[in-house]
Coordinates of N, CA and C in Angstrom, one line a residue:
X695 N 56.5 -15.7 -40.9 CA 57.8 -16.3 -40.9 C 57.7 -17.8 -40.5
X696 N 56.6 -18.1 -39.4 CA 56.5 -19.4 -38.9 C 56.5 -20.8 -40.3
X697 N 55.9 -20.2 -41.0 CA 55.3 -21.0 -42.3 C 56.6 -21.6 -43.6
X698 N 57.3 -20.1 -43.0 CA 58.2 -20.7 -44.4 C 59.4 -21.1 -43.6
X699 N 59.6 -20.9 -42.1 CA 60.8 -21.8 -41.4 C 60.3 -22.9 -41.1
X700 N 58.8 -23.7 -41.6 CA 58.2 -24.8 -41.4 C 58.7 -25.5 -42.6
X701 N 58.0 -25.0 -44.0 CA 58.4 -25.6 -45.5 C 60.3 -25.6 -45.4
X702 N 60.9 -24.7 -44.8 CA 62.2 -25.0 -45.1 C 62.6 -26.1 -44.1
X703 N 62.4 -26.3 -42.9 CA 62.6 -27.7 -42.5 C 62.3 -28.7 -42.5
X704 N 61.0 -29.2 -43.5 CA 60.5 -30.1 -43.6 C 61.2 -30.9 -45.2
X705 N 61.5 -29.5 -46.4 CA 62.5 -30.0 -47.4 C 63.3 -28.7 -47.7
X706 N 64.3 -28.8 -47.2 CA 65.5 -27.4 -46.9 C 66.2 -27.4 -48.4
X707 N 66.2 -27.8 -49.4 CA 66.8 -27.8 -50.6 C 65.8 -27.7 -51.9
X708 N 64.5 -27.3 -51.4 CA 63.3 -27.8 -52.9 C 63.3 -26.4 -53.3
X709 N 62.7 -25.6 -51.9 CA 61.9 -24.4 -52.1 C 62.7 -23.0 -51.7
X710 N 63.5 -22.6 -53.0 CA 63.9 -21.4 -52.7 C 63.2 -20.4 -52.5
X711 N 62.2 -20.2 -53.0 CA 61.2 -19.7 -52.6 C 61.1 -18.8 -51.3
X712 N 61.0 -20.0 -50.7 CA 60.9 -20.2 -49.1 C 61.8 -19.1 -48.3
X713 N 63.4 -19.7 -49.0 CA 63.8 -18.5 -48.5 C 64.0 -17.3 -48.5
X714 N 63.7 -16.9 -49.7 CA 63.5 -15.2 -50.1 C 62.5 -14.8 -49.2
X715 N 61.4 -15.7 -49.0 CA 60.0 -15.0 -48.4 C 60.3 -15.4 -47.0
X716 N 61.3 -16.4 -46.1 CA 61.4 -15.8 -45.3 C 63.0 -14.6 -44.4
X717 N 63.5 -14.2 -46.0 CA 64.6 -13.4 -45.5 C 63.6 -11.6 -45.6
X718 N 62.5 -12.0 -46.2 CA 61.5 -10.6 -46.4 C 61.1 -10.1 -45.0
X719 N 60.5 -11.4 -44.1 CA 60.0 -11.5 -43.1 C 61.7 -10.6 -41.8
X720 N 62.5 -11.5 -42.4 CA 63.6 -11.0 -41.3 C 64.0 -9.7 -41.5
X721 N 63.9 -8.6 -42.9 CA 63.9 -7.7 -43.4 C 63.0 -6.7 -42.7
X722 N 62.2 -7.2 -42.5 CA 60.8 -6.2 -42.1 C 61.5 -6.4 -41.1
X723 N 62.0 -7.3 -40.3 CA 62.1 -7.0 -39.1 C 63.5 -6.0 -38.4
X724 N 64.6 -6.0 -39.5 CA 65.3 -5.1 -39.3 C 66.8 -6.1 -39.5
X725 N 66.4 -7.5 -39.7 CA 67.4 -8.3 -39.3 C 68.1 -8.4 -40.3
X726 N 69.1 -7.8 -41.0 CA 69.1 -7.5 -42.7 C 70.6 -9.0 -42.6
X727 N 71.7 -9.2 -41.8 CA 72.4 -10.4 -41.8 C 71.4 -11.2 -42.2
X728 N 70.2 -12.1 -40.9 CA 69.9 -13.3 -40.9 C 68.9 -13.3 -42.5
X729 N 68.4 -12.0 -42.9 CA 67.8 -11.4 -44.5 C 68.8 -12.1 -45.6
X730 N 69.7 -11.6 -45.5 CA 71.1 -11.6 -46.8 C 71.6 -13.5 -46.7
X731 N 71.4 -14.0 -45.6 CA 71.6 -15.6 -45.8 C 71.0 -16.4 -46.2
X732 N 69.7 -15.4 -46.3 CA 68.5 -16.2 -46.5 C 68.5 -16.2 -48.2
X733 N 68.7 -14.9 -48.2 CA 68.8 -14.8 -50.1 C 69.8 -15.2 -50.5
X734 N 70.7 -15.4 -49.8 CA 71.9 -16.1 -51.0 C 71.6 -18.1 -50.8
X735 N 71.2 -17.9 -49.5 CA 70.4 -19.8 -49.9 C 69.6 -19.8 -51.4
X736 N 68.6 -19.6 -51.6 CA 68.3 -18.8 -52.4 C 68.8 -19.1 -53.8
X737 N 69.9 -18.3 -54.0 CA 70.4 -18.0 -55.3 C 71.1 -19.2 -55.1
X738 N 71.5 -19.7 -54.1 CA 72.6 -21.2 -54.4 C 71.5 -22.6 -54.9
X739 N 70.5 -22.2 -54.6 CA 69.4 -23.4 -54.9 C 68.8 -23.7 -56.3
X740 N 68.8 -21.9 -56.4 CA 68.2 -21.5 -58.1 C 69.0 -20.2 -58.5
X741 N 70.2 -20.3 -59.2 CA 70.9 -19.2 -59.8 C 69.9 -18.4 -60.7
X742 N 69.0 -19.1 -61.5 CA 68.8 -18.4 -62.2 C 67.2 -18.0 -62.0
X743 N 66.7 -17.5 -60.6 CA 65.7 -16.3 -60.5 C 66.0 -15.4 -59.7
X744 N 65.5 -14.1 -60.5 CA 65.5 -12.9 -60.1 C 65.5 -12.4 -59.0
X745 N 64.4 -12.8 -58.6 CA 63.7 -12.4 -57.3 C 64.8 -12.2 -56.1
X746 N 65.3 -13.1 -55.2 CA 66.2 -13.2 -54.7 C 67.5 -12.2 -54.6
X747 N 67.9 -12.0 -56.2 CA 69.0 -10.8 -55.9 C 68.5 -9.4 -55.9
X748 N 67.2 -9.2 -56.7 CA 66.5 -8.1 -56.5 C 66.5 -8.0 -54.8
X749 N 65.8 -9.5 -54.2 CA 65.7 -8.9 -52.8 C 67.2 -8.7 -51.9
X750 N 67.8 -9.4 -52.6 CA 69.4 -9.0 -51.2 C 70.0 -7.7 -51.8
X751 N 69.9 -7.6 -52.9 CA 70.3 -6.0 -53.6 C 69.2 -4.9 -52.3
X752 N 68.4 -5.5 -52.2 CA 67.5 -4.4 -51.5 C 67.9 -4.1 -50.4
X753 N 68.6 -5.3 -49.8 CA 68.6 -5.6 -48.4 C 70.3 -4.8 -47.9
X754 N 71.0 -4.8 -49.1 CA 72.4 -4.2 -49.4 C 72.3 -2.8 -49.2
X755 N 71.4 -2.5 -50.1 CA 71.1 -0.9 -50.4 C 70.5 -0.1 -48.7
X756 N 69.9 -0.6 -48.0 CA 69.3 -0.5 -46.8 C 70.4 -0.5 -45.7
X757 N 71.4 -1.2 -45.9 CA 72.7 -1.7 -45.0 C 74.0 -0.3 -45.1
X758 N 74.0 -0.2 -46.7 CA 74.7 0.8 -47.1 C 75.8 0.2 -47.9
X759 N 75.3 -0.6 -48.1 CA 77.0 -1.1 -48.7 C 76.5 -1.6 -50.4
X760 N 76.9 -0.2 -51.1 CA 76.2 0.4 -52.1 C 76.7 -0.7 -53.3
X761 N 77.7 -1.1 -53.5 CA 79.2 -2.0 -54.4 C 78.1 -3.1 -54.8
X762 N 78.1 -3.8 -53.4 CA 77.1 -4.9 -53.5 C 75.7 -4.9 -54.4
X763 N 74.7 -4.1 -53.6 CA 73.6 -4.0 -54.6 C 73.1 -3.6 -55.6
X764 N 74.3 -2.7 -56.5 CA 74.8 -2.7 -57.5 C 74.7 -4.2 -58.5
X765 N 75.9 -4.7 -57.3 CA 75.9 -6.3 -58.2 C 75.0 -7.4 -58.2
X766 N 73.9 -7.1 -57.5 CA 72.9 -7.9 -57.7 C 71.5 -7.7 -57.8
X767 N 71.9 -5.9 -58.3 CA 70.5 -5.5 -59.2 C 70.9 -5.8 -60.7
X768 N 72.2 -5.9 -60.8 CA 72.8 -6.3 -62.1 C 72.5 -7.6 -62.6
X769 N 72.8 -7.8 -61.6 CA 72.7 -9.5 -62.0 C 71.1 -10.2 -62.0
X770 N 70.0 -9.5 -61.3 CA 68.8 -9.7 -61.6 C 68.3 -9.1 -62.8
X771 N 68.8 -8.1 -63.6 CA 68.5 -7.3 -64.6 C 68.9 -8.4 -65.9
X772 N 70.2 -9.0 -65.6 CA 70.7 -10.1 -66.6 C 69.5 -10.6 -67.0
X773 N 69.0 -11.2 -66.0 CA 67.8 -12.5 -65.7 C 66.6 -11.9 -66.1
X774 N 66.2 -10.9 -66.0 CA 65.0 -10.3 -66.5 C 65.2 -9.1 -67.0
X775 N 65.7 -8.5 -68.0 CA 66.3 -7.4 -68.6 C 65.0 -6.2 -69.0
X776 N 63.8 -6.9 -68.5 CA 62.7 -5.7 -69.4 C 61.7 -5.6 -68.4
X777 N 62.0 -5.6 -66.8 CA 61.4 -5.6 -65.5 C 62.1 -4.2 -65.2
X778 N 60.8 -2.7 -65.3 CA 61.2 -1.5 -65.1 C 61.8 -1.6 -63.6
X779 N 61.2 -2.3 -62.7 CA 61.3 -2.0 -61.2 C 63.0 -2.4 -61.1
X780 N 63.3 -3.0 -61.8 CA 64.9 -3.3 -61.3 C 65.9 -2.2 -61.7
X781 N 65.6 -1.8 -62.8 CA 65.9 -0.6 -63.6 C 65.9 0.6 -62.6
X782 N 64.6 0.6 -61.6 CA 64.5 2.1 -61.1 C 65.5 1.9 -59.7
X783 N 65.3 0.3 -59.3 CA 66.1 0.2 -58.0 C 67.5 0.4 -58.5
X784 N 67.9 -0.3 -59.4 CA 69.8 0.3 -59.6 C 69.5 1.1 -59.9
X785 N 68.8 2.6 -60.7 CA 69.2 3.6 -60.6 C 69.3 4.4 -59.2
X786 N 68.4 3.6 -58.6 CA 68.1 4.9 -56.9 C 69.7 5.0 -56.2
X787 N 70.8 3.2 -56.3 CA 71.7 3.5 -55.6 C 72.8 4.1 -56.4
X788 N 72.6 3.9 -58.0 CA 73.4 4.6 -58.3 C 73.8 6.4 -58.3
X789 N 72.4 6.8 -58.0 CA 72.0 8.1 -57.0 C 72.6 8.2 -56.1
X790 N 72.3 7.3 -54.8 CA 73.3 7.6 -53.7 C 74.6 7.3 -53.5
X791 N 75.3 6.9 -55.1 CA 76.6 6.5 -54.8 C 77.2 8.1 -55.6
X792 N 76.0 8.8 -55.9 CA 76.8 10.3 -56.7 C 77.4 9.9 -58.2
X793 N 76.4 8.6 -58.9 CA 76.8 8.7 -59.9 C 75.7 8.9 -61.0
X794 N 75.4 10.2 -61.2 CA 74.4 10.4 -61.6 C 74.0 10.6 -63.1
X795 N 74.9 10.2 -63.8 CA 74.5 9.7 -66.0 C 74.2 8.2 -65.3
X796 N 74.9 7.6 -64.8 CA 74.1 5.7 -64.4 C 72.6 6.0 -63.9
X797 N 72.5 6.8 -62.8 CA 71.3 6.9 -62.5 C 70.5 7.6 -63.6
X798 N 70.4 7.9 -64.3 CA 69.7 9.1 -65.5 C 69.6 8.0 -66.1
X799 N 70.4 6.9 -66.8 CA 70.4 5.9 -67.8 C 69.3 4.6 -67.0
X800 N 69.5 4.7 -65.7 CA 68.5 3.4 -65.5 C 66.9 3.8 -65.4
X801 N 67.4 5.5 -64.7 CA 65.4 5.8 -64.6 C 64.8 6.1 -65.8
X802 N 65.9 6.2 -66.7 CA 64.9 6.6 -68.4 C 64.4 5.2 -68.6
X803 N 65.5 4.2 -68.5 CA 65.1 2.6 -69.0 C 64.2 2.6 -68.5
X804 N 63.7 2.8 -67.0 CA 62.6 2.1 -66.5 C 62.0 2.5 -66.9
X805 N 61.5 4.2 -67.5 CA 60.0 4.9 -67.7 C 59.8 4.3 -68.6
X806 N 61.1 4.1 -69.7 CA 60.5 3.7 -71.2 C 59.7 2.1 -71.1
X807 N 60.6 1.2 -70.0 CA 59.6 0.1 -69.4 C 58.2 0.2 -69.2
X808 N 58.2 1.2 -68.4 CA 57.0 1.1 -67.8 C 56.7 2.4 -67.4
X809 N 55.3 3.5 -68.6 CA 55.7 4.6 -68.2 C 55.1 5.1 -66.7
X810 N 54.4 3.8 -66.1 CA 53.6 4.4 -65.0 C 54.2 3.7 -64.0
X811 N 55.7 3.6 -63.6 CA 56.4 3.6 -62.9 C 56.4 4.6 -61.6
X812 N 55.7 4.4 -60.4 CA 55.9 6.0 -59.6 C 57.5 5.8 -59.0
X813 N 58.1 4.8 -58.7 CA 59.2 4.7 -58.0 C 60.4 5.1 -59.1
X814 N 60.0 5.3 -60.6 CA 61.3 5.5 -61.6 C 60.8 7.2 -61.5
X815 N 59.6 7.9 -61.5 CA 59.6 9.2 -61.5 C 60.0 9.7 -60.5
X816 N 59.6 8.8 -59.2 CA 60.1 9.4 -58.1 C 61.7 9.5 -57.7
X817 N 62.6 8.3 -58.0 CA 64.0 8.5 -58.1 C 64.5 9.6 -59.1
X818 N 64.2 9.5 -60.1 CA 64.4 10.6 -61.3 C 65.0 11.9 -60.6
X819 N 63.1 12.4 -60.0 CA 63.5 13.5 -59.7 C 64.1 14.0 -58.6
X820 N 64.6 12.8 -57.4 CA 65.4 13.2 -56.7 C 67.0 13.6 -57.2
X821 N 67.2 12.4 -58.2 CA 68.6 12.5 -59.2 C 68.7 13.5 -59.7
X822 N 67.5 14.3 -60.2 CA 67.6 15.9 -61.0 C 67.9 17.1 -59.8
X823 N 67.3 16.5 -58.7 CA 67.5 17.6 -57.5 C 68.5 17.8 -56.9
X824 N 69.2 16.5 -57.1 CA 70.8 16.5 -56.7 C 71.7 17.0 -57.6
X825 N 71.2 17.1 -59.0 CA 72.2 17.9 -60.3 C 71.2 19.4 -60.2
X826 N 70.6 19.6 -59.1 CA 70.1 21.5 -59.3 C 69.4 21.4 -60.4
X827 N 68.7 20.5 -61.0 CA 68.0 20.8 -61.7 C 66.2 20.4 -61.5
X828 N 66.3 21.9 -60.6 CA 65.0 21.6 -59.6 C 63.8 22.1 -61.0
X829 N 63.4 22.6 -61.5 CA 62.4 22.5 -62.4 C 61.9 21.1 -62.9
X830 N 62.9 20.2 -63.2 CA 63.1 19.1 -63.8 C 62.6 18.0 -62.6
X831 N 63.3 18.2 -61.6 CA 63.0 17.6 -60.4 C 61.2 17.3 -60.1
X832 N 60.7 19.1 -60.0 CA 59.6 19.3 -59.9 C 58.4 18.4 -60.7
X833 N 58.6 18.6 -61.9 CA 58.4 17.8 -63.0 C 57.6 16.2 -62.7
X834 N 59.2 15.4 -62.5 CA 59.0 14.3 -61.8 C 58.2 14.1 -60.8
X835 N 58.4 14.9 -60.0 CA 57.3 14.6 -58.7 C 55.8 15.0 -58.3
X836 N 55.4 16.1 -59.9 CA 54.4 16.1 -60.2 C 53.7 14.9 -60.8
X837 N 54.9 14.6 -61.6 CA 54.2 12.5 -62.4 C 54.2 12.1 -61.9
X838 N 54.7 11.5 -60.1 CA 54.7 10.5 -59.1 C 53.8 10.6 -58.7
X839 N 53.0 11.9 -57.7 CA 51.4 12.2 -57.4 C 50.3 12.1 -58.4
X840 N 51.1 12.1 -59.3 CA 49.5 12.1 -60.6 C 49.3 10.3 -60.6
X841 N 50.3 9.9 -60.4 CA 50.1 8.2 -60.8 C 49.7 7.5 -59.0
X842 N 50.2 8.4 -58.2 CA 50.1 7.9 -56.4 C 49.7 9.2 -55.8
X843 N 48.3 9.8 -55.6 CA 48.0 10.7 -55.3 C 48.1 11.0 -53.5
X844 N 48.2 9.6 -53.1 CA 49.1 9.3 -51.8 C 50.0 8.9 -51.4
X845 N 51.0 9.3 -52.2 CA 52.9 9.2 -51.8 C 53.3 10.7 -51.3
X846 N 53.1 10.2 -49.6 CA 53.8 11.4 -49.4 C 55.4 11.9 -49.3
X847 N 55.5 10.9 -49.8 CA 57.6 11.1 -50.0 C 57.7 12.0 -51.1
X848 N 56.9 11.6 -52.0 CA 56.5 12.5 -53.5 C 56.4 14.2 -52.6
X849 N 55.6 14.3 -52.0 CA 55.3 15.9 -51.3 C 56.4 16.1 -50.5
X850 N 56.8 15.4 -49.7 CA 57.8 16.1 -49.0 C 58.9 16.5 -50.2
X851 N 59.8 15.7 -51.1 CA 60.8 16.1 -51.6 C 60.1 16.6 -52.5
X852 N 59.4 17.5 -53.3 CA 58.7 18.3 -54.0 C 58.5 19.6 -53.0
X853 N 58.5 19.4 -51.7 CA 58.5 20.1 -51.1 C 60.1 21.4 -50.4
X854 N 60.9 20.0 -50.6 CA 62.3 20.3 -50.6 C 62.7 21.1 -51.9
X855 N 62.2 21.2 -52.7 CA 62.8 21.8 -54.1 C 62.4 22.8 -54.7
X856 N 60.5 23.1 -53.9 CA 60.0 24.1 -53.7 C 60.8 25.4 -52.8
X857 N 61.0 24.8 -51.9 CA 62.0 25.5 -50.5 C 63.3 25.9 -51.3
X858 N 64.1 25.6 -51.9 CA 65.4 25.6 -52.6 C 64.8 26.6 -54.1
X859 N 64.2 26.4 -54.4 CA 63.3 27.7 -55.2 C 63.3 28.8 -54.8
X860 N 62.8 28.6 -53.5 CA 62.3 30.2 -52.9 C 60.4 30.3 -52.8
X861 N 60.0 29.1 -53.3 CA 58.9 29.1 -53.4 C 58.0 28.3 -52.1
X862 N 58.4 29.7 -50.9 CA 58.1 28.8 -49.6 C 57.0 28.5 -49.2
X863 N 56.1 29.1 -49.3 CA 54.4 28.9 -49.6 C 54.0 27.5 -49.9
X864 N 54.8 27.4 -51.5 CA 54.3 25.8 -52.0 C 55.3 24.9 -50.8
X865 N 55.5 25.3 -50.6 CA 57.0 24.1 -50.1 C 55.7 23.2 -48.8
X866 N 55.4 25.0 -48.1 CA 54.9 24.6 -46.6 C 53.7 23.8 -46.8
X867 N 53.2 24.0 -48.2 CA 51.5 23.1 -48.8 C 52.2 21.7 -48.5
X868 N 53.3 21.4 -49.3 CA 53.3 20.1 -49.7 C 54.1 19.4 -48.5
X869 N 54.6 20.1 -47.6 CA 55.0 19.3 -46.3 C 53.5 18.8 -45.2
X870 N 52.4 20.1 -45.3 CA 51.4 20.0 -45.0 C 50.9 18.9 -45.3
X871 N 50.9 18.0 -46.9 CA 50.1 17.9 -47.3 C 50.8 15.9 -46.9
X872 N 51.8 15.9 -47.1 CA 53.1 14.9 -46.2 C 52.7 14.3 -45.0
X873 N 52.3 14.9 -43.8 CA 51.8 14.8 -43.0 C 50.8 14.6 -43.0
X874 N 49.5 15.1 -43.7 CA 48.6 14.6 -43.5 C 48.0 13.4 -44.1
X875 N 48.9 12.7 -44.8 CA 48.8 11.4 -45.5 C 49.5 10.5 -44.8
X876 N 50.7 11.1 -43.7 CA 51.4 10.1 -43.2 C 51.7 11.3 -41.5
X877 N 51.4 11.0 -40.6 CA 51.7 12.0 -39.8 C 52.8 11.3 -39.0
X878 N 53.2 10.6 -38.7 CA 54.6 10.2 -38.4 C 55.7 10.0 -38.9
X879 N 55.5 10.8 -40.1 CA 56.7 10.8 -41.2 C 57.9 12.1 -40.9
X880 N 58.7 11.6 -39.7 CA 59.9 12.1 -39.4 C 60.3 13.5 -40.6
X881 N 60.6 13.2 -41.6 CA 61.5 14.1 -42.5 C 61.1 15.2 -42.5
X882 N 59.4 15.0 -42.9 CA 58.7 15.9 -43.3 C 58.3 17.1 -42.4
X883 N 58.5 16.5 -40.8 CA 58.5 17.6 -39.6 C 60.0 18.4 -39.7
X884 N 60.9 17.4 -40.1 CA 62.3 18.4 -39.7 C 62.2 19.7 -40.8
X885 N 61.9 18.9 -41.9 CA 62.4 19.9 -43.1 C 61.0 21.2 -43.0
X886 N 59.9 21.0 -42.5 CA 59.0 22.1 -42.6 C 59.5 23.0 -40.7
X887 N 59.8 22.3 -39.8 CA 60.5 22.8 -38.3 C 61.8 23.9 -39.2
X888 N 62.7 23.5 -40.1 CA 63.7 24.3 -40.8 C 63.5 25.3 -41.5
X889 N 61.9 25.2 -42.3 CA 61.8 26.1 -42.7 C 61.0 27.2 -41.8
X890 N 60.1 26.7 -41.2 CA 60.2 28.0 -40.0 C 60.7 28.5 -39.7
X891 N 62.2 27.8 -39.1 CA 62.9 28.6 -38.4 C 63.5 29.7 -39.2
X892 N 63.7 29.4 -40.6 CA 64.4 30.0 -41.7 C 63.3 31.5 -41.2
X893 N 62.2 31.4 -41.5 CA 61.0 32.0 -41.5 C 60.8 33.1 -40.6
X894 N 61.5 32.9 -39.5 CA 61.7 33.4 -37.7 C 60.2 33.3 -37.1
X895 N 59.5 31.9 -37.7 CA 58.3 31.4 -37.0 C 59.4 30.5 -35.7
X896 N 59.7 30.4 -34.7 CA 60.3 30.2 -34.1 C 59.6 28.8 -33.5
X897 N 58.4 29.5 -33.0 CA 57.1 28.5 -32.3 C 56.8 27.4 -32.9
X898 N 56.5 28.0 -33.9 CA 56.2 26.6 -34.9 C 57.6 25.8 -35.4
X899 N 58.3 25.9 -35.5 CA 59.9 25.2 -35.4 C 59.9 24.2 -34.7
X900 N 59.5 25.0 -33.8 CA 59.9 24.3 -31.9 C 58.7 23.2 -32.1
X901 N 57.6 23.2 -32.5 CA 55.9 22.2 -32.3 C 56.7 21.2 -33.2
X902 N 57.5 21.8 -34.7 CA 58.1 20.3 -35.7 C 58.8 19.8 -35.1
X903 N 59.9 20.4 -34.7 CA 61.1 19.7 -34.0 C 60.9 18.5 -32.9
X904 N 59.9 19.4 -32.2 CA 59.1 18.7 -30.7 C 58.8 17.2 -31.1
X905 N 57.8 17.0 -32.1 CA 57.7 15.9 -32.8 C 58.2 15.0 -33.4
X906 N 59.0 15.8 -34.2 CA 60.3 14.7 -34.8 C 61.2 14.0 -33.3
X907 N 61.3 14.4 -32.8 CA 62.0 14.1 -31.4 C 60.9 13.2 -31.0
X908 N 60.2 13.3 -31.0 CA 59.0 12.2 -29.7 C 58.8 11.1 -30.7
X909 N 59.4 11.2 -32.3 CA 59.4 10.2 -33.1 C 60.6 9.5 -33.2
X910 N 61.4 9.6 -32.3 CA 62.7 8.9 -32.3 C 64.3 9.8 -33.2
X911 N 63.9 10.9 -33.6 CA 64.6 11.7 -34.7 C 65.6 12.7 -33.6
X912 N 67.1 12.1 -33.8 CA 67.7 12.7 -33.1 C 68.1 14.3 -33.2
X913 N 68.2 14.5 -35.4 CA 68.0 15.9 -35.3 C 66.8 16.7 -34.7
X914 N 65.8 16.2 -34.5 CA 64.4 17.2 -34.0 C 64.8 17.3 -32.7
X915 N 65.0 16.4 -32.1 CA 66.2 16.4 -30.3 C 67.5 17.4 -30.3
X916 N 68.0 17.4 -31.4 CA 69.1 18.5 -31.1 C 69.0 19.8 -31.6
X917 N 67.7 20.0 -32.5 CA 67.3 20.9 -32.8 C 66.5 21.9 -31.6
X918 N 65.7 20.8 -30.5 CA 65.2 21.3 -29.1 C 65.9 22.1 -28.6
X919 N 67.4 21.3 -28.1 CA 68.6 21.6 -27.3 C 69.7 23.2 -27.6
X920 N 69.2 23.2 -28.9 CA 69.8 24.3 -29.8 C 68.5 25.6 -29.6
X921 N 67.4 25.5 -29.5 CA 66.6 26.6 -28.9 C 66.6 26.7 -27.5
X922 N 66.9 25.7 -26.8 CA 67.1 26.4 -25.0 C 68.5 26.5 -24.6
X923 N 69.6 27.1 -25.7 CA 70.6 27.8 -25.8 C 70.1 29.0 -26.3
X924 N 69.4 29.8 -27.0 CA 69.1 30.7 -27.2 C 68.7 31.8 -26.4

């Protein structure tokens, strides 16, 4: 960040640039305000690149305030209309806004962009998972590991749809398999701690939960609190 709050004080109007890459920096850091000022300097310097609304659309979508990054994945899509990645990010929020023919319409654009997209297979098949149409779902998330044989978000929610199958076996592989590519990955302990307990593996519940909790995860903490009621 030191670098590019250097170039922006030295000529504060040349290099937009500058400020996307250092609203990235503020982003990582969690600071998504002093992030979103930086990108709209940004777009006031140079309307017309992408980059920028792609990044504060990002930075929106992470905030929650879904309207917005809508409007400026749109508006980076204007600008570059045949860039799958933008395609998959408005489809992901139009996913979490529950509107799911928009999202179906952006993750097909992207694949047909770019069929080796893992982030358009991987939204896809969350979008299918949310219309119950877990075979479909599955599908996708088997194309996401074939193209990222190390995405373990791919296994956990492949793993979630396994479990909603009934197919608890595969479920518990691919939460296994989640963790061992990422072992601090919060979700992946709650949702396999749930399925234990579903299981009346009790113990093992209690070892997920335990973890998710010592990872900062408030359900794994009230999930503890809820076994020494028992």
């Amino acid at each position: 960040m030191g670098f590019w709050s250097y170039v922006i004080a030295k000529e504060p109007n040349r290099f937009p640039i500058a400020y996307n890459n250092r609203g990235l920096a503020f982003q990582t850091m969690g600071q998504f305000g002093r992030a979103i000022q930086d990108y709209t300097t940004a777009i006031t310097l140079n309307p017309v690149e992408y980059l920028a609304y792609r990044s504060r659309g990002i930075a929106y979508y992470e905030m929650g305030q879904l309207d917005r990054a809508i409007e400026d994945f749109t508006a980076a899509i204007m600008l570059r209309p045949t860039r799958a990645d933008l395609y998959a990010s408005r489809g992901l929020v139009f996913e979490a806004m529950g509107q799911f023919d928009n999202a179906m319409e952006d993750l097909n654009k992207a694949i047909t962009l770019d069929p080796s997209s893992v982030d358009a297979y991987l939204n896809r098949g969350v979008t299918f998972e949310h219309m119950n149409q877990l075979d479909r779902a599955v599908e996708d998330y088997d194309k996401t590991i074939t193209l990222n044989p190390s995405d373990f978000l791919a296994y956990t929610n492949r793993g979630i749809a396994f479990n909603k199958m009934g197919r608890v076996e595969k479920a518990i592989e691919d939460f296994d398999k989640a963790l061992s590519l990422n072992p601090s990955f919060v979700k992946a302990y709650i949702e396999r701690g749930d399925l234990y307990q579903k299981l009346g593996k009790t113990e093992l519940a209690m070892r997920d939960n335990q973890k998710a909790c010592s990872l900062g995860s408030e359900e794994g903490c009230e999930a503890l609190r809820t076994y020494g009621k028992q």
